[in-house]
Short mmCIF file of C-alpha atoms in Angstrom, two decimals:
data_model
loop_
_atom_site.label_atom_id
_atom_site.label_comp_id
_atom_site.label_asym_id
_atom_site.label_seq_id
_atom_site.Cartn_x
_atom_site.Cartn_y
_atom_site.Cartn_z
CA MET A 1 108.23 111.85 103.71
CA ALA A 2 105.82 110.69 101.05
CA VAL A 3 106.37 107.20 99.71
CA THR A 4 107.04 108.15 96.12
CA GLU A 5 108.03 105.92 93.22
CA ALA A 6 111.68 106.74 93.93
CA VAL A 7 111.33 105.75 97.59
CA GLU A 8 109.56 102.54 96.57
CA ASN A 9 112.49 101.74 94.27
CA TYR A 10 114.98 102.26 97.08
CA LEU A 11 112.98 100.09 99.47
CA GLU A 12 112.61 97.35 96.86
CA THR A 13 116.35 97.51 96.18
CA ILE A 14 117.17 97.14 99.88
CA LEU A 15 114.83 94.13 100.05
CA ILE A 16 116.43 92.50 96.99
CA LEU A 17 119.96 93.15 98.26
CA SER A 18 119.10 91.82 101.73
CA LYS A 19 118.09 88.53 100.07
CA GLN A 20 121.49 88.40 98.34
CA MET A 21 123.85 89.51 101.12
CA ALA A 22 124.07 89.51 104.89
CA ASP A 23 124.66 93.25 105.25
CA VAL A 24 123.44 96.00 102.94
CA HIS A 25 125.44 99.23 102.74
CA ALA A 26 124.84 102.47 100.85
CA ILE A 27 127.53 101.54 98.34
CA ASP A 28 125.59 98.37 97.48
CA ILE A 29 122.52 100.47 96.73
CA CYS A 30 124.65 102.84 94.63
CA SER A 31 125.99 99.94 92.59
CA TYR A 32 122.60 98.30 92.14
CA LEU A 33 120.76 101.46 91.07
CA GLY A 34 123.67 103.22 89.37
CA TYR A 35 123.28 106.33 91.54
CA SER A 36 125.98 108.45 93.15
CA ARG A 37 126.85 108.08 96.80
CA PRO A 38 125.64 111.61 97.72
CA THR A 39 122.26 110.97 96.06
CA VAL A 40 121.80 107.69 97.93
CA SER A 41 122.96 109.20 101.22
CA ILE A 42 120.40 112.01 101.03
CA ILE A 43 117.46 109.70 100.37
CA LEU A 44 118.60 107.18 102.99
CA LYS A 45 118.73 109.95 105.59
CA LYS A 46 115.18 111.00 104.73
CA MET A 47 113.98 107.39 104.74
CA LYS A 48 115.58 106.85 108.15
CA GLU A 49 113.92 110.00 109.54
CA SER A 50 110.59 108.77 108.16
CA GLY A 51 110.92 105.39 109.84
CA LEU A 52 111.31 103.33 106.67
CA VAL A 53 114.88 102.12 107.25
CA ASN A 54 117.32 101.61 110.08
CA VAL A 55 121.03 102.28 109.85
CA ASP A 56 123.15 100.79 112.62
CA GLY A 57 126.55 101.87 113.95
CA ASP A 58 128.32 99.84 111.24
CA ASN A 59 126.20 101.52 108.54
CA HIS A 60 124.23 98.35 107.85
CA ILE A 61 120.90 99.29 106.31
CA SER A 62 117.75 97.35 107.12
CA LEU A 63 114.05 97.86 106.53
CA THR A 64 111.70 98.75 109.35
CA ASP A 65 108.37 96.92 109.45
CA GLU A 66 106.77 99.81 107.58
CA GLY A 67 109.57 99.91 105.00
CA ARG A 68 109.43 96.13 104.55
CA ALA A 69 105.67 96.23 103.92
CA VAL A 70 106.13 98.77 101.13
CA ALA A 71 109.12 96.90 99.67
CA GLU A 72 107.35 93.54 99.67
CA ARG A 73 104.26 95.07 98.04
CA ILE A 74 106.34 96.54 95.20
CA TYR A 75 108.52 93.44 94.86
CA GLU A 76 105.44 91.21 94.54
CA ARG A 77 104.06 93.47 91.83
CA HIS A 78 107.38 93.54 89.99
CA THR A 79 107.86 89.78 90.16
CA LEU A 80 104.34 88.88 89.10
CA LEU A 81 104.19 91.41 86.27
CA SER A 82 107.63 90.38 84.97
CA GLU A 83 106.65 86.71 84.96
CA PHE A 84 103.38 87.51 83.21
CA PHE A 85 105.07 89.57 80.50
CA GLU A 86 107.59 86.77 79.95
CA HIS A 87 104.67 84.33 79.75
CA LEU A 88 103.32 86.51 76.93
CA GLY A 89 106.63 86.11 75.08
CA VAL A 90 108.37 89.32 76.10
CA ASP A 91 112.12 88.92 76.65
CA LYS A 92 113.29 88.92 80.27
CA ASP A 93 114.98 92.35 80.28
CA THR A 94 112.07 94.12 78.58
CA ALA A 95 109.58 92.35 80.86
CA ALA A 96 111.49 93.53 83.95
CA ASP A 97 111.80 97.10 82.62
CA ASP A 98 108.11 97.30 81.76
CA ALA A 99 107.08 95.81 85.09
CA CYS A 100 109.15 98.46 86.86
CA LYS A 101 107.38 101.20 84.92
CA ILE A 102 103.87 100.14 85.94
CA GLU A 103 104.29 98.44 89.33
CA HIS A 104 104.02 101.76 91.15
CA ASP A 105 100.91 103.08 89.43
CA LEU A 106 98.42 100.22 89.65
CA SER A 107 95.75 100.55 92.30
CA ASP A 108 95.57 97.78 94.89
CA THR A 109 92.17 96.80 93.49
CA THR A 110 93.46 96.45 89.92
CA PHE A 111 96.59 94.62 91.00
CA SER A 112 94.58 92.19 93.12
CA ALA A 113 92.30 91.39 90.18
CA LEU A 114 95.27 91.08 87.85
CA ARG A 115 97.09 88.83 90.31
CA GLU A 116 94.12 86.46 90.52
CA HIS A 117 93.77 86.40 86.74
CA ILE A 118 97.48 85.74 86.20
CA LYS A 119 97.42 82.94 88.77
CA SER A 120 94.49 81.29 87.02
CA ILE A 121 95.97 81.45 83.52
CA MET A 122 99.50 80.53 84.58
CA GLY A 123 98.43 77.77 86.97
CA LYS A 124 99.90 79.45 90.05
CA THR A 125 98.47 78.36 93.38
CA GLU A 126 100.24 80.70 95.81
#
């Protein structure tokens, strides 16, 4: 399975939900993304077969190491871009929406340069 923008969104969602709750279930993903249960079930099955997520006997969903790496990469991009857009004066919702639109398409080289620039102008030291 190719790691498409849609897959990245699912992985990022699982990461976000796992920070908010002890156990993530398909219904939580449905609620968060606004997708139907059958749609989520199909993609989760493919992600499990591709080694991006684990689903245990109680249907708890967790990220594999590979899935977590992708999710954390996208989440970092989303967070940094959202904060930067807000720093520019964009309202929070628009900043988040716009960050989501471009977080998947930036090359690693461009994002790395952008990250360093944003850190320098916003005084971030991480």
